[in-house]
């Protein structure tokens, strides 16, 4: 476990967990997903979860985030979509609702390595427990749905934005934080400073238009 995560976990445990948070989630598991703006490729070294019981789930997600790289520089990486999707991710099986999410990632267009511990407020967990009736366009029926997914958008400059959403329920923005640079560099300094490879299509976009800092 990295020193950064160890400090975050100890601080959480010393602060204690609210009894309100001890209730079981109303579904089998919640999902953690990641996305990035067009062409702004990232590589997630690790996404670790601390749930409301204080349990740590290391590498709940790693690898590429969801991203679009339209040909001929036809995409627009500025800002975030009005209705972000589920991102690339997986269900955090066995975990209670999240208290904190630690992410270390490589922003390949810069390149730079970032790390952040994202606090998930109780108001977000309340949204994740709340069932709502909604018309689902997918199957044309009224259903009872939960916002069982958290999506983290990662952008250059160390910006991380979080939404909570359900299969048929619209996303709600939860928080926006700015990560710190990990001075060790990629892979905690184990790669000799070498970053993962940026795709040719993203490289061409950044060479022509640059990185739209300040738009996220």
mmCIF file of C-alpha atoms in Angstrom:
data_model
loop_
_atom_site.group_PDB
_atom_site.id
_atom_site.type_symbol
_atom_site.label_atom_id
_atom_site.label_comp_id
_atom_site.label_asym_id
_atom_site.label_seq_id
_atom_site.Cartn_x
_atom_site.Cartn_y
_atom_site.Cartn_z
ATOM 1 C CA UNK A 1 0.000 0.000 0.000
ATOM 2 C CA UNK A 2 1.443 3.425 -0.905
ATOM 3 C CA UNK A 3 2.213 5.946 1.831
ATOM 4 C CA UNK A 4 -0.389 8.275 0.312
ATOM 5 C CA UNK A 5 -3.169 5.695 0.637
ATOM 6 C CA UNK A 6 -1.936 4.532 4.061
ATOM 7 C CA UNK A 7 -2.228 8.086 5.419
ATOM 8 C CA UNK A 8 -5.705 8.473 3.905
ATOM 9 C CA UNK A 9 -6.893 5.171 5.383
ATOM 10 C CA UNK A 10 -5.479 5.890 8.850
ATOM 11 C CA UNK A 11 -7.141 9.312 8.869
ATOM 12 C CA UNK A 12 -10.436 7.707 7.914
ATOM 13 C CA UNK A 13 -10.233 5.042 10.605
ATOM 14 C CA UNK A 14 -9.232 7.523 13.286
ATOM 15 C CA UNK A 15 -12.244 9.621 12.340
ATOM 16 C CA UNK A 16 -14.533 6.619 12.794
ATOM 17 C CA UNK A 17 -17.469 5.505 10.644
ATOM 18 C CA UNK A 18 -20.962 6.835 11.139
ATOM 19 C CA UNK A 19 -23.601 4.362 12.301
ATOM 20 C CA UNK A 20 -25.813 5.701 9.536
ATOM 21 C CA UNK A 21 -23.283 4.387 7.043
ATOM 22 C CA UNK A 22 -23.418 0.840 8.426
ATOM 23 C CA UNK A 23 -26.584 -0.046 6.532
ATOM 24 C CA UNK A 24 -26.219 -2.550 3.703
ATOM 25 C CA UNK A 25 -26.505 -1.356 0.157
ATOM 26 C CA UNK A 26 -29.858 -2.213 -1.482
ATOM 27 C CA UNK A 27 -28.292 -4.150 -4.381
ATOM 28 C CA UNK A 28 -25.553 -6.742 -4.783
ATOM 29 C CA UNK A 29 -22.706 -4.391 -5.696
ATOM 30 C CA UNK A 30 -21.988 -0.862 -6.889
ATOM 31 C CA UNK A 31 -19.953 -0.004 -9.969
ATOM 32 C CA UNK A 32 -16.852 2.178 -10.331
ATOM 33 C CA UNK A 33 -16.097 3.561 -13.788
ATOM 34 C CA UNK A 34 -13.644 6.012 -15.359
ATOM 35 C CA UNK A 35 -13.695 8.251 -18.399
ATOM 36 C CA UNK A 36 -11.500 10.913 -19.997
ATOM 37 C CA UNK A 37 -12.146 13.769 -22.452
ATOM 38 C CA UNK A 38 -11.653 13.099 -26.147
ATOM 39 C CA UNK A 39 -7.990 12.416 -27.011
ATOM 40 C CA UNK A 40 -6.856 13.153 -23.434
ATOM 41 C CA UNK A 41 -5.741 9.582 -22.774
ATOM 42 C CA UNK A 42 -5.005 8.332 -19.280
ATOM 43 C CA UNK A 43 -3.655 5.135 -17.821
ATOM 44 C CA UNK A 44 -5.003 4.268 -14.378
ATOM 45 C CA UNK A 45 -2.274 2.624 -12.343
ATOM 46 C CA UNK A 46 -4.658 1.882 -9.501
ATOM 47 C CA UNK A 47 -8.028 2.912 -8.114
ATOM 48 C CA UNK A 48 -8.415 1.773 -4.506
ATOM 49 C CA UNK A 49 -11.647 1.992 -2.533
ATOM 50 C CA UNK A 50 -12.254 2.469 1.191
ATOM 51 C CA UNK A 51 -15.851 1.605 2.068
ATOM 52 C CA UNK A 52 -17.931 2.878 4.989
ATOM 53 C CA UNK A 53 -16.867 -0.127 7.083
ATOM 54 C CA UNK A 54 -13.219 0.868 6.709
ATOM 55 C CA UNK A 55 -12.404 -2.047 4.393
ATOM 56 C CA UNK A 56 -9.844 -1.354 1.670
ATOM 57 C CA UNK A 57 -10.297 -2.768 -1.844
ATOM 58 C CA UNK A 58 -7.031 -2.360 -3.700
ATOM 59 C CA UNK A 59 -7.006 -2.114 -7.499
ATOM 60 C CA UNK A 60 -10.761 -1.998 -7.720
ATOM 61 C CA UNK A 61 -9.988 -0.656 -11.193
ATOM 62 C CA UNK A 62 -6.884 -0.172 -13.331
ATOM 63 C CA UNK A 63 -5.997 0.221 -16.986
ATOM 64 C CA UNK A 64 -7.458 2.466 -19.684
ATOM 65 C CA UNK A 65 -10.433 4.719 -19.031
ATOM 66 C CA UNK A 66 -13.305 5.083 -21.475
ATOM 67 C CA UNK A 67 -12.430 7.633 -24.153
ATOM 68 C CA UNK A 68 -13.359 8.648 -27.684
ATOM 69 C CA UNK A 69 -10.731 9.456 -30.316
ATOM 70 C CA UNK A 70 -12.647 10.448 -33.470
ATOM 71 C CA UNK A 71 -10.546 10.522 -36.655
ATOM 72 C CA UNK A 72 -9.462 13.715 -38.459
ATOM 73 C CA UNK A 73 -9.405 15.728 -35.221
ATOM 74 C CA UNK A 74 -13.206 15.892 -35.350
ATOM 75 C CA UNK A 75 -13.753 15.427 -31.617
ATOM 76 C CA UNK A 76 -13.857 18.136 -28.971
ATOM 77 C CA UNK A 77 -12.131 17.456 -25.636
ATOM 78 C CA UNK A 78 -13.217 20.717 -23.996
ATOM 79 C CA UNK A 79 -15.471 20.351 -20.967
ATOM 80 C CA UNK A 80 -17.493 17.348 -19.865
ATOM 81 C CA UNK A 81 -20.549 15.792 -21.564
ATOM 82 C CA UNK A 82 -23.952 16.842 -20.284
ATOM 83 C CA UNK A 83 -24.827 13.204 -19.645
ATOM 84 C CA UNK A 84 -21.634 11.244 -18.967
ATOM 85 C CA UNK A 85 -21.788 7.516 -19.523
ATOM 86 C CA UNK A 86 -20.838 4.713 -17.166
ATOM 87 C CA UNK A 87 -17.188 4.806 -18.180
ATOM 88 C CA UNK A 88 -14.907 1.805 -18.274
ATOM 89 C CA UNK A 89 -14.914 -0.074 -14.997
ATOM 90 C CA UNK A 90 -16.335 -2.902 -12.953
ATOM 91 C CA UNK A 91 -18.430 -3.698 -9.911
ATOM 92 C CA UNK A 92 -16.720 -3.514 -6.520
ATOM 93 C CA UNK A 93 -17.956 -6.886 -5.321
ATOM 94 C CA UNK A 94 -18.213 -7.378 -1.576
ATOM 95 C CA UNK A 95 -17.750 -3.705 -0.719
ATOM 96 C CA UNK A 96 -20.174 -1.543 1.198
ATOM 97 C CA UNK A 97 -20.898 1.944 -0.146
ATOM 98 C CA UNK A 98 -17.778 4.046 -0.759
ATOM 99 C CA UNK A 99 -16.257 6.474 1.723
ATOM 100 C CA UNK A 100 -13.095 7.331 -0.171
ATOM 101 C CA UNK A 101 -11.608 6.545 -3.584
ATOM 102 C CA UNK A 102 -7.869 6.802 -4.106
ATOM 103 C CA UNK A 103 -6.676 7.104 -7.717
ATOM 104 C CA UNK A 104 -3.167 7.237 -9.156
ATOM 105 C CA UNK A 105 -3.021 7.766 -12.892
ATOM 106 C CA UNK A 106 -0.850 8.823 -15.801
ATOM 107 C CA UNK A 107 -2.055 11.738 -17.916
ATOM 108 C CA UNK A 108 -0.400 10.648 -21.147
ATOM 109 C CA UNK A 109 -0.832 13.868 -23.139
ATOM 110 C CA UNK A 110 1.274 15.902 -20.691
ATOM 111 C CA UNK A 111 2.796 13.462 -19.543
ATOM 112 C CA UNK A 112 2.329 13.614 -15.776
ATOM 113 C CA UNK A 113 1.480 11.289 -12.885
ATOM 114 C CA UNK A 114 -1.258 12.303 -10.450
ATOM 115 C CA UNK A 115 -2.692 10.926 -7.233
ATOM 116 C CA UNK A 116 -5.776 11.933 -5.280
ATOM 117 C CA UNK A 117 -7.975 10.704 -2.449
ATOM 118 C CA UNK A 118 -11.591 11.596 -3.263
ATOM 119 C CA UNK A 119 -13.971 11.858 -0.322
ATOM 120 C CA UNK A 120 -17.468 10.579 -1.112
ATOM 121 C CA UNK A 121 -19.993 12.503 1.023
ATOM 122 C CA UNK A 122 -22.927 10.947 2.862
ATOM 123 C CA UNK A 123 -25.291 12.839 0.549
ATOM 124 C CA UNK A 124 -23.934 10.744 -2.332
ATOM 125 C CA UNK A 125 -24.459 7.489 -0.449
ATOM 126 C CA UNK A 126 -28.020 8.591 0.268
ATOM 127 C CA UNK A 127 -28.533 8.967 -3.489
ATOM 128 C CA UNK A 128 -27.073 5.483 -4.003
ATOM 129 C CA UNK A 129 -29.526 4.000 -1.462
ATOM 130 C CA UNK A 130 -32.585 5.805 -2.799
ATOM 131 C CA UNK A 131 -34.820 3.933 -5.221
ATOM 132 C CA UNK A 132 -36.729 5.965 -7.782
ATOM 133 C CA UNK A 133 -39.361 5.260 -10.379
ATOM 134 C CA UNK A 134 -38.216 6.227 -13.838
ATOM 135 C CA UNK A 135 -39.251 5.593 -17.435
ATOM 136 C CA UNK A 136 -36.486 3.592 -19.046
ATOM 137 C CA UNK A 137 -36.195 4.307 -22.750
ATOM 138 C CA UNK A 138 -34.089 1.172 -23.206
ATOM 139 C CA UNK A 139 -37.073 -1.165 -22.793
ATOM 140 C CA UNK A 140 -39.931 1.368 -22.846
ATOM 141 C CA UNK A 141 -41.093 0.608 -19.308
ATOM 142 C CA UNK A 142 -41.436 2.316 -15.955
ATOM 143 C CA UNK A 143 -38.999 0.687 -13.563
ATOM 144 C CA UNK A 144 -37.621 1.110 -10.050
ATOM 145 C CA UNK A 145 -33.989 2.108 -10.375
ATOM 146 C CA UNK A 146 -30.995 2.966 -8.190
ATOM 147 C CA UNK A 147 -28.001 5.165 -8.826
ATOM 148 C CA UNK A 148 -25.595 2.284 -8.309
ATOM 149 C CA UNK A 149 -22.615 3.613 -10.240
ATOM 150 C CA UNK A 150 -19.910 6.185 -9.601
ATOM 151 C CA UNK A 151 -18.079 7.577 -12.645
ATOM 152 C CA UNK A 152 -14.820 9.474 -12.270
ATOM 153 C CA UNK A 153 -13.712 11.743 -15.102
ATOM 154 C CA UNK A 154 -9.939 12.268 -15.270
ATOM 155 C CA UNK A 155 -8.496 15.230 -17.169
ATOM 156 C CA UNK A 156 -5.097 16.872 -17.702
ATOM 157 C CA UNK A 157 -3.940 19.133 -14.924
ATOM 158 C CA UNK A 158 -5.000 16.555 -12.357
ATOM 159 C CA UNK A 159 -8.728 17.306 -12.524
ATOM 160 C CA UNK A 160 -11.081 14.589 -11.261
ATOM 161 C CA UNK A 161 -14.854 14.986 -11.406
ATOM 162 C CA UNK A 162 -17.327 12.450 -9.998
ATOM 163 C CA UNK A 163 -20.923 11.678 -10.958
ATOM 164 C CA UNK A 164 -23.409 9.182 -9.522
ATOM 165 C CA UNK A 165 -25.906 7.583 -11.910
ATOM 166 C CA UNK A 166 -28.098 4.579 -12.599
ATOM 167 C CA UNK A 167 -28.937 2.492 -15.673
ATOM 168 C CA UNK A 168 -31.932 4.725 -16.411
ATOM 169 C CA UNK A 169 -31.477 7.567 -13.907
ATOM 170 C CA UNK A 170 -29.650 10.728 -15.021
ATOM 171 C CA UNK A 171 -26.204 11.533 -13.616
ATOM 172 C CA UNK A 172 -25.760 13.897 -10.679
ATOM 173 C CA UNK A 173 -22.439 15.651 -10.161
ATOM 174 C CA UNK A 174 -20.951 14.730 -6.792
ATOM 175 C CA UNK A 175 -17.628 16.536 -6.497
ATOM 176 C CA UNK A 176 -14.685 18.010 -8.379
ATOM 177 C CA UNK A 177 -11.159 17.864 -6.991
ATOM 178 C CA UNK A 178 -7.638 18.664 -8.137
ATOM 179 C CA UNK A 179 -5.056 15.948 -7.667
ATOM 180 C CA UNK A 180 -1.453 16.414 -6.632
ATOM 181 C CA UNK A 181 1.498 15.429 -8.774
ATOM 182 C CA UNK A 182 3.150 12.194 -7.669
ATOM 183 C CA UNK A 183 6.852 13.166 -7.585
ATOM 184 C CA UNK A 184 7.857 9.534 -8.003
ATOM 185 C CA UNK A 185 6.534 9.583 -11.555
ATOM 186 C CA UNK A 186 4.889 6.654 -13.367
ATOM 187 C CA UNK A 187 4.582 3.319 -11.583
ATOM 188 C CA UNK A 188 5.846 4.815 -8.298
ATOM 189 C CA UNK A 189 9.235 5.439 -9.905
ATOM 190 C CA UNK A 190 9.670 1.840 -11.051
ATOM 191 C CA UNK A 191 9.649 2.537 -14.810
ATOM 192 C CA UNK A 192 12.649 4.864 -15.047
ATOM 193 C CA UNK A 193 10.356 7.776 -15.896
ATOM 194 C CA UNK A 194 8.880 6.018 -18.919
ATOM 195 C CA UNK A 195 5.156 6.626 -19.504
ATOM 196 C CA UNK A 196 2.713 4.429 -21.354
ATOM 197 C CA UNK A 197 2.433 5.196 -25.057
ATOM 198 C CA UNK A 198 0.037 7.868 -26.327
ATOM 199 C CA UNK A 199 -1.847 6.775 -29.445
ATOM 200 C CA UNK A 200 -0.943 8.368 -32.776
ATOM 201 C CA UNK A 201 -4.428 9.861 -33.194
ATOM 202 C CA UNK A 202 -4.307 11.587 -29.813
ATOM 203 C CA UNK A 203 -0.725 12.667 -30.381
ATOM 204 C CA UNK A 204 -1.758 14.319 -33.667
ATOM 205 C CA UNK A 205 -4.637 16.174 -31.998
ATOM 206 C CA UNK A 206 -2.485 17.527 -29.180
ATOM 207 C CA UNK A 207 0.272 18.561 -31.594
ATOM 208 C CA UNK A 208 -2.211 20.630 -33.614
ATOM 209 C CA UNK A 209 -4.550 22.011 -30.943
ATOM 210 C CA UNK A 210 -2.770 21.552 -27.625
ATOM 211 C CA UNK A 211 -4.397 20.651 -24.308
ATOM 212 C CA UNK A 212 -7.459 22.755 -23.361
ATOM 213 C CA UNK A 213 -6.503 23.376 -19.733
ATOM 214 C CA UNK A 214 -9.117 25.232 -17.729
ATOM 215 C CA UNK A 215 -12.093 23.712 -19.570
ATOM 216 C CA UNK A 216 -12.689 20.914 -17.066
#
